[in-house]
């Protein structure tokens, strides 16, 4: 074929303008192009337009070890809601679990312990027994955060424990006198928020807080900026009707508030940064909001409303077009395309009449894991051939 005789860089340029259907057919009918068409460089432009392919808005590849063609195929299942459901773990007592996903390792808090499970690389299923158990709290674990080497947990006992992921002896930080509702950690910096109406700044060089910030409201969520220069707190919005505030790390000074005219009780339950300038929030007022710190801080850049008037407990984004949210009733997980205002797909994980919030959810390129009051649920999006749109 004449096409095969073209220079490789020109072939990349031509093939980058083809859609998923055309590239798939070309790789099937023309064997000489099979290897070439399967290269990631050919699929990169297409992958950036799909949901959860691992290509972020800035062009970073989150899953470089998985072929892009395979990820684009799975992405169509995310868009169409095609998945296989499973319940890898159940427990009898109702809990408020939290999750973190790090590669092929899943961390799950259950009462006073945090259990580490290995995921099968081929199936995404959990090994039946935890590989490691992190303990030390005298009450339930409320939230925990991961760094490359540490696991930092906040508990209902008011303690913060810093576990080495390679050593089972935790270091205890003291300072809060009521339950620690939220914690975030990056590069030796730890921020915690508590029912005692304070946020505290910690470093790994001392077990006492470096600074304590009075908040006058229960602190439900915190998030450290990727630049490490500031952090955001989300409060209950019961006393102070500015639940979202940005703080300078070095000076512990308030840099400003986000939004205006919040109703009483519109507490912020989850915050996540997607870039140094953009962050997402959700909470009791049923909205997911995108805030762009380069624009007017009093008005969010975009918002998405939970259609059944349910509080939103947790969110995660793919760094590009997709948002996943967990609702307060019947274990409802929703997938959103940021380019649309309406919900794209939803999955009800709790069976009627048993209702539970989705306390936390995490996903990778092929699976979504959701923690409810009595079970861990999984959605496997590699099931069934995707319908080509």
Short mmCIF file of C-alpha atoms in Angstrom, two decimals:
data_model
loop_
_atom_site.label_atom_id
_atom_site.label_comp_id
_atom_site.label_asym_id
_atom_site.label_seq_id
_atom_site.Cartn_x
_atom_site.Cartn_y
_atom_site.Cartn_z
CA UNK A 1 0.00 0.00 0.00
CA UNK A 2 1.13 3.54 -0.72
CA UNK A 3 0.18 4.52 2.83
CA UNK A 4 2.70 2.06 4.21
CA UNK A 5 5.48 3.74 2.24
CA UNK A 6 4.99 7.12 3.90
CA UNK A 7 7.51 8.31 6.53
CA UNK A 8 6.63 7.23 10.07
CA UNK A 9 6.15 10.76 11.42
CA UNK A 10 3.74 11.56 8.58
CA UNK A 11 1.82 8.33 9.26
CA UNK A 12 1.42 9.35 12.91
CA UNK A 13 0.06 12.70 11.78
CA UNK A 14 -2.46 11.15 9.37
CA UNK A 15 -3.64 8.42 11.73
CA UNK A 16 -4.08 10.87 14.61
CA UNK A 17 -7.07 12.34 12.76
CA UNK A 18 -8.91 9.03 12.50
CA UNK A 19 -11.60 8.06 15.01
CA UNK A 20 -11.85 4.89 17.10
CA UNK A 21 -13.90 2.99 14.49
CA UNK A 22 -11.51 3.79 11.64
CA UNK A 23 -8.37 2.90 13.58
CA UNK A 24 -9.86 -0.39 14.80
CA UNK A 25 -10.89 -1.42 11.30
CA UNK A 26 -7.52 -0.45 9.85
CA UNK A 27 -5.70 -2.62 12.40
CA UNK A 28 -8.02 -5.56 11.58
CA UNK A 29 -8.03 -5.51 7.77
CA UNK A 30 -4.43 -4.52 7.16
CA UNK A 31 -1.92 -6.77 8.94
CA UNK A 32 1.01 -4.60 7.94
CA UNK A 33 -0.50 -1.79 10.03
CA UNK A 34 -1.49 -3.91 13.02
CA UNK A 35 1.62 -3.21 15.12
CA UNK A 36 1.85 0.40 14.02
CA UNK A 37 -1.80 1.20 14.77
CA UNK A 38 -1.51 -0.36 18.24
CA UNK A 39 1.15 2.13 19.29
CA UNK A 40 0.14 4.59 22.01
CA UNK A 41 1.16 7.63 19.96
CA UNK A 42 -1.57 6.83 17.41
CA UNK A 43 -4.30 6.64 20.09
CA UNK A 44 -3.26 9.59 22.24
CA UNK A 45 -5.52 12.24 20.66
CA UNK A 46 -8.55 9.93 20.75
CA UNK A 47 -7.81 8.88 24.34
CA UNK A 48 -7.83 12.49 25.55
CA UNK A 49 -11.46 12.87 24.41
CA UNK A 50 -12.73 9.74 26.21
CA UNK A 51 -13.49 9.19 29.89
CA UNK A 52 -10.90 7.76 32.28
CA UNK A 53 -8.24 6.72 29.79
CA UNK A 54 -5.47 7.99 32.08
CA UNK A 55 -4.58 10.97 29.86
CA UNK A 56 -5.03 14.13 31.92
CA UNK A 57 -5.91 17.58 30.67
CA UNK A 58 -2.22 18.52 30.86
CA UNK A 59 -1.27 15.44 28.79
CA UNK A 60 0.20 13.33 31.62
CA UNK A 61 -0.32 9.57 31.33
CA UNK A 62 -1.43 8.07 34.66
CA UNK A 63 -1.32 4.42 33.49
CA UNK A 64 1.71 4.20 31.17
CA UNK A 65 1.98 0.40 31.50
CA UNK A 66 -1.48 -0.23 29.97
CA UNK A 67 -1.86 0.04 26.20
CA UNK A 68 -3.86 3.10 25.19
CA UNK A 69 -5.92 1.17 22.66
CA UNK A 70 -7.14 -1.12 25.46
CA UNK A 71 -7.90 1.87 27.69
CA UNK A 72 -9.95 3.55 24.95
CA UNK A 73 -11.96 0.36 24.56
CA UNK A 74 -12.65 0.20 28.30
CA UNK A 75 -13.47 3.92 28.34
CA UNK A 76 -16.52 3.27 26.18
CA UNK A 77 -17.81 0.91 28.86
CA UNK A 78 -17.43 3.68 31.45
CA UNK A 79 -19.41 6.02 29.20
CA UNK A 80 -22.17 3.47 28.57
CA UNK A 81 -22.27 2.07 32.12
CA UNK A 82 -21.30 -1.46 31.06
CA UNK A 83 -19.76 -3.26 34.01
CA UNK A 84 -19.87 -6.34 36.20
CA UNK A 85 -20.78 -5.82 39.84
CA UNK A 86 -19.33 -7.72 42.78
CA UNK A 87 -19.09 -7.49 46.57
CA UNK A 88 -15.52 -8.50 47.52
CA UNK A 89 -15.97 -7.89 51.27
CA UNK A 90 -18.83 -7.83 53.77
CA UNK A 91 -18.99 -7.16 57.51
CA UNK A 92 -21.83 -7.40 60.04
CA UNK A 93 -21.47 -4.16 62.04
CA UNK A 94 -22.30 -0.87 60.33
CA UNK A 95 -19.13 1.20 59.90
CA UNK A 96 -17.98 4.46 58.31
CA UNK A 97 -15.20 3.08 56.11
CA UNK A 98 -12.67 5.03 54.03
CA UNK A 99 -10.61 3.94 51.01
CA UNK A 100 -7.34 4.71 49.28
CA UNK A 101 -6.06 3.05 46.11
CA UNK A 102 -2.36 2.91 45.31
CA UNK A 103 -1.58 0.94 42.17
CA UNK A 104 -2.55 -2.68 42.84
CA UNK A 105 -3.02 -2.10 46.59
CA UNK A 106 -6.33 -1.15 48.23
CA UNK A 107 -6.41 0.33 51.75
CA UNK A 108 -9.70 0.02 53.65
CA UNK A 109 -10.48 1.29 57.16
CA UNK A 110 -12.73 -0.91 59.28
CA UNK A 111 -13.42 0.33 62.82
CA UNK A 112 -10.02 0.96 64.51
CA UNK A 113 -7.91 -0.78 61.84
CA UNK A 114 -6.76 -0.05 58.30
CA UNK A 115 -6.35 -3.17 56.18
CA UNK A 116 -4.16 -3.41 53.12
CA UNK A 117 -5.32 -5.74 50.33
CA UNK A 118 -3.48 -6.73 47.20
CA UNK A 119 -5.50 -6.66 43.98
CA UNK A 120 -5.08 -9.37 41.36
CA UNK A 121 -3.50 -7.68 38.35
CA UNK A 122 -5.60 -9.62 35.84
CA UNK A 123 -9.01 -9.58 37.51
CA UNK A 124 -8.84 -6.62 39.92
CA UNK A 125 -10.22 -8.87 42.69
CA UNK A 126 -9.06 -8.59 46.28
CA UNK A 127 -6.99 -11.28 47.92
CA UNK A 128 -9.18 -12.80 50.63
CA UNK A 129 -6.88 -11.93 53.53
CA UNK A 130 -5.29 -8.53 54.17
CA UNK A 131 -1.56 -8.41 53.51
CA UNK A 132 -1.03 -5.91 56.34
CA UNK A 133 -3.14 -4.40 59.15
CA UNK A 134 -2.37 -0.96 60.57
CA UNK A 135 -3.73 -0.43 64.08
CA UNK A 136 -3.22 1.76 67.13
CA UNK A 137 -6.34 3.91 67.45
CA UNK A 138 -8.55 3.50 70.52
CA UNK A 139 -11.60 4.45 68.44
CA UNK A 140 -12.70 4.21 64.83
CA UNK A 141 -10.53 5.52 62.01
CA UNK A 142 -12.37 8.49 60.45
CA UNK A 143 -10.06 9.33 57.54
CA UNK A 144 -6.58 8.46 56.39
CA UNK A 145 -4.16 9.65 53.71
CA UNK A 146 -1.24 8.05 51.88
CA UNK A 147 2.17 9.26 50.80
CA UNK A 148 4.86 7.20 49.09
CA UNK A 149 6.18 5.93 52.42
CA UNK A 150 3.59 6.83 55.07
CA UNK A 151 0.00 6.17 56.06
CA UNK A 152 -1.47 8.97 58.19
CA UNK A 153 -4.78 8.31 59.98
CA UNK A 154 -7.14 10.40 62.10
CA UNK A 155 -9.46 8.72 64.58
CA UNK A 156 -12.48 9.26 66.79
CA UNK A 157 -10.06 9.17 69.74
CA UNK A 158 -8.68 12.57 68.66
CA UNK A 159 -5.31 11.05 67.72
CA UNK A 160 -3.34 11.19 64.50
CA UNK A 161 -1.15 8.17 63.83
CA UNK A 162 1.72 8.18 61.36
CA UNK A 163 2.49 4.66 60.15
CA UNK A 164 5.49 3.79 58.05
CA UNK A 165 4.27 1.61 55.20
CA UNK A 166 7.38 -0.52 55.77
CA UNK A 167 7.27 -0.57 59.59
CA UNK A 168 4.35 -1.47 61.85
CA UNK A 169 5.27 0.87 64.74
CA UNK A 170 3.17 4.07 64.46
CA UNK A 171 4.07 7.52 65.81
CA UNK A 172 1.26 9.20 67.75
CA UNK A 173 0.49 12.89 67.26
CA UNK A 174 -1.62 14.58 69.96
CA UNK A 175 -3.47 17.86 69.80
CA UNK A 176 -7.17 17.44 69.03
CA UNK A 177 -9.52 16.81 71.95
CA UNK A 178 -12.36 15.41 69.81
CA UNK A 179 -12.58 13.16 66.76
CA UNK A 180 -10.39 13.92 63.76
CA UNK A 181 -12.82 14.07 60.85
CA UNK A 182 -10.29 14.69 58.06
CA UNK A 183 -6.60 14.58 57.27
CA UNK A 184 -4.39 15.22 54.25
CA UNK A 185 -0.65 14.80 53.84
CA UNK A 186 1.98 15.73 51.24
CA UNK A 187 5.80 15.82 51.42
CA UNK A 188 6.07 15.90 55.21
CA UNK A 189 3.18 18.34 55.67
CA UNK A 190 0.02 17.15 57.47
CA UNK A 191 -3.25 19.07 57.83
CA UNK A 192 -6.03 17.81 60.09
CA UNK A 193 -9.54 18.99 60.89
CA UNK A 194 -11.67 18.02 63.85
CA UNK A 195 -15.01 18.15 65.57
CA UNK A 196 -13.27 20.40 68.12
CA UNK A 197 -13.61 23.24 65.56
CA UNK A 198 -9.92 23.57 64.79
CA UNK A 199 -7.60 22.82 61.91
CA UNK A 200 -4.04 21.93 62.77
CA UNK A 201 -0.78 22.02 60.83
CA UNK A 202 1.79 19.31 61.55
CA UNK A 203 5.25 18.37 60.35
CA UNK A 204 7.06 15.08 60.76
CA UNK A 205 9.71 16.69 62.98
CA UNK A 206 7.38 17.03 66.00
CA UNK A 207 4.45 15.15 67.48
CA UNK A 208 2.84 18.44 68.56
CA UNK A 209 1.03 20.71 66.08
CA UNK A 210 3.04 23.49 64.48
CA UNK A 211 -0.06 25.72 64.37
CA UNK A 212 -3.68 25.56 65.47
CA UNK A 213 -6.33 27.53 63.57
CA UNK A 214 -9.70 28.24 65.26
CA UNK A 215 -12.47 27.50 62.75
CA UNK A 216 -15.62 28.10 64.88
CA UNK A 217 -17.25 25.17 63.07
CA UNK A 218 -16.71 21.46 62.74
CA UNK A 219 -14.11 20.74 60.04
CA UNK A 220 -15.32 18.03 57.68
CA UNK A 221 -12.66 18.13 54.93
CA UNK A 222 -9.18 19.42 54.11
CA UNK A 223 -6.98 19.32 51.02
CA UNK A 224 -3.39 20.48 50.50
CA UNK A 225 -2.57 22.30 47.27
CA UNK A 226 -0.11 20.50 44.94
CA UNK A 227 2.19 23.52 45.38
CA UNK A 228 2.27 22.90 49.19
CA UNK A 229 1.91 26.65 49.74
CA UNK A 230 -1.76 26.59 50.81
CA UNK A 231 -4.61 24.32 51.84
CA UNK A 232 -8.41 24.42 51.79
CA UNK A 233 -10.78 23.61 54.65
CA UNK A 234 -14.42 22.60 54.38
CA UNK A 235 -16.57 23.15 57.47
CA UNK A 236 -20.09 22.33 58.62
CA UNK A 237 -21.47 25.79 57.72
CA UNK A 238 -23.49 25.98 60.93
CA UNK A 239 -21.84 28.97 62.65
CA UNK A 240 -19.63 30.46 59.93
CA UNK A 241 -21.52 30.58 56.63
CA UNK A 242 -18.27 30.58 54.60
CA UNK A 243 -17.54 26.85 54.69
CA UNK A 244 -14.70 26.94 52.11
CA UNK A 245 -11.57 28.87 53.04
CA UNK A 246 -8.00 28.91 51.72
CA UNK A 247 -5.10 29.16 54.16
CA UNK A 248 -1.42 30.01 53.77
CA UNK A 249 0.74 27.15 55.06
CA UNK A 250 3.65 29.25 56.32
CA UNK A 251 1.66 32.06 57.99
CA UNK A 252 -1.48 30.06 58.92
CA UNK A 253 -3.40 33.09 57.62
CA UNK A 254 -6.70 32.99 55.73
CA UNK A 255 -6.19 33.95 52.09
CA UNK A 256 -9.89 34.17 51.32
CA UNK A 257 -13.19 32.31 51.01
CA UNK A 258 -14.72 30.47 48.08
CA UNK A 259 -18.35 31.02 47.16
CA UNK A 260 -21.05 33.08 48.84
CA UNK A 261 -24.60 32.83 50.16
CA UNK A 262 -24.30 29.25 51.40
CA UNK A 263 -27.31 28.02 53.32
CA UNK A 264 -26.90 27.03 56.95
CA UNK A 265 -25.79 23.40 57.14
CA UNK A 266 -24.32 23.32 53.61
CA UNK A 267 -21.23 21.55 54.94
CA UNK A 268 -18.42 20.47 52.61
CA UNK A 269 -17.68 16.76 52.99
CA UNK A 270 -14.96 16.22 50.36
CA UNK A 271 -12.37 18.34 48.57
CA UNK A 272 -9.87 17.36 45.90
CA UNK A 273 -7.35 19.37 43.90
CA UNK A 274 -7.09 18.51 40.21
CA UNK A 275 -4.36 21.09 39.56
CA UNK A 276 -2.75 23.92 41.55
CA UNK A 277 -5.53 26.23 40.32
CA UNK A 278 -8.57 23.96 40.18
CA UNK A 279 -10.34 22.05 42.92
CA UNK A 280 -13.60 20.15 43.30
CA UNK A 281 -15.91 20.13 46.32
CA UNK A 282 -19.11 18.37 47.34
CA UNK A 283 -21.26 18.08 50.42
CA UNK A 284 -24.64 18.44 52.07
CA UNK A 285 -26.06 20.95 49.58
CA UNK A 286 -26.14 18.25 46.81
CA UNK A 287 -23.77 20.06 44.39
CA UNK A 288 -20.40 19.16 42.92
CA UNK A 289 -18.54 22.40 42.28
CA UNK A 290 -15.40 23.23 40.32
CA UNK A 291 -13.47 26.24 41.62
CA UNK A 292 -10.84 27.98 39.49
CA UNK A 293 -8.57 29.99 41.78
CA UNK A 294 -7.50 32.22 38.87
CA UNK A 295 -11.08 33.50 38.49
CA UNK A 296 -13.60 35.20 40.77
CA UNK A 297 -13.41 33.30 44.10
CA UNK A 298 -17.03 34.16 44.96
CA UNK A 299 -18.43 32.15 42.05
CA UNK A 300 -17.62 28.56 41.05
CA UNK A 301 -16.50 27.89 37.49
CA UNK A 302 -18.94 24.98 36.99
CA UNK A 303 -21.41 22.98 39.04
CA UNK A 304 -23.34 19.71 38.80
CA UNK A 305 -26.43 18.97 40.90
CA UNK A 306 -27.30 15.56 42.34
CA UNK A 307 -30.73 14.95 40.71
CA UNK A 308 -32.39 13.21 43.68
CA UNK A 309 -31.51 15.91 46.23
CA UNK A 310 -29.07 13.64 48.08
CA UNK A 311 -26.00 14.82 49.93
CA UNK A 312 -22.71 13.94 48.27
CA UNK A 313 -20.16 12.26 50.52
CA UNK A 314 -17.21 11.79 48.18
CA UNK A 315 -15.83 12.56 44.72
CA UNK A 316 -12.92 11.59 42.50
CA UNK A 317 -11.94 12.80 39.02
CA UNK A 318 -9.81 11.26 36.27
CA UNK A 319 -7.87 14.49 35.75
CA UNK A 320 -9.69 15.09 32.48
CA UNK A 321 -13.42 14.71 31.70
CA UNK A 322 -14.86 12.29 34.30
CA UNK A 323 -16.16 12.77 37.84
CA UNK A 324 -17.42 9.95 40.08
CA UNK A 325 -19.55 10.82 43.10
CA UNK A 326 -21.01 8.91 46.04
CA UNK A 327 -24.48 9.82 47.37
CA UNK A 328 -26.01 9.61 50.83
CA UNK A 329 -28.88 7.22 50.03
CA UNK A 330 -29.01 3.66 48.70
CA UNK A 331 -25.34 3.52 47.81
CA UNK A 332 -25.75 5.50 44.60
CA UNK A 333 -22.59 6.06 42.55
CA UNK A 334 -22.85 8.53 39.68
CA UNK A 335 -20.54 9.13 36.73
CA UNK A 336 -20.44 12.62 35.25
CA UNK A 337 -18.95 14.00 32.05
CA UNK A 338 -17.72 17.53 32.83
CA UNK A 339 -18.79 18.61 29.34
CA UNK A 340 -22.43 17.90 30.27
CA UNK A 341 -24.65 19.17 33.08
CA UNK A 342 -26.71 15.99 33.47
CA UNK A 343 -25.54 12.79 35.15
CA UNK A 344 -24.08 10.34 32.63
CA UNK A 345 -24.59 7.00 34.47
CA UNK A 346 -25.66 5.88 37.93
CA UNK A 347 -25.39 2.62 39.87
CA UNK A 348 -27.47 1.78 42.95
CA UNK A 349 -25.33 -0.50 45.09
CA UNK A 350 -27.59 -0.86 48.16
CA UNK A 351 -30.56 -3.19 47.85
CA UNK A 352 -33.93 -1.76 48.91
CA UNK A 353 -34.97 -1.23 51.73
CA UNK A 354 -31.42 -1.17 53.16
CA UNK A 355 -29.88 2.25 52.60
CA UNK A 356 -26.30 3.38 53.07
CA UNK A 357 -24.21 6.33 51.94
CA UNK A 358 -21.22 5.77 49.71
CA UNK A 359 -18.69 6.88 52.30
CA UNK A 360 -15.77 6.71 49.88
CA UNK A 361 -15.03 5.64 46.32
CA UNK A 362 -11.84 5.20 44.32
CA UNK A 363 -11.23 4.06 40.75
CA UNK A 364 -8.46 3.12 38.35
CA UNK A 365 -8.60 2.56 34.58
CA UNK A 366 -10.82 -0.53 34.79
CA UNK A 367 -12.43 -0.78 38.25
CA UNK A 368 -14.38 1.38 40.69
CA UNK A 369 -14.45 0.47 44.39
CA UNK A 370 -17.07 1.90 46.75
CA UNK A 371 -17.21 1.56 50.55
CA UNK A 372 -20.70 1.37 52.11
CA UNK A 373 -21.77 0.78 55.71
CA UNK A 374 -21.56 -3.03 55.59
CA UNK A 375 -19.72 -3.92 52.38
CA UNK A 376 -17.11 -3.06 49.80
CA UNK A 377 -18.53 -3.03 46.26
CA UNK A 378 -16.64 -3.21 42.98
CA UNK A 379 -17.58 -2.35 39.39
CA UNK A 380 -15.48 -3.99 36.67
CA UNK A 381 -15.70 -2.03 33.41
CA UNK A 382 -13.67 -4.50 31.36
CA UNK A 383 -16.74 -6.72 31.00
CA UNK A 384 -18.59 -7.06 27.68
CA UNK A 385 -17.43 -5.65 24.35
CA UNK A 386 -17.99 -1.92 24.25
CA UNK A 387 -20.56 -0.53 21.85
CA UNK A 388 -18.73 1.69 19.36
CA UNK A 389 -20.49 5.02 19.16
#
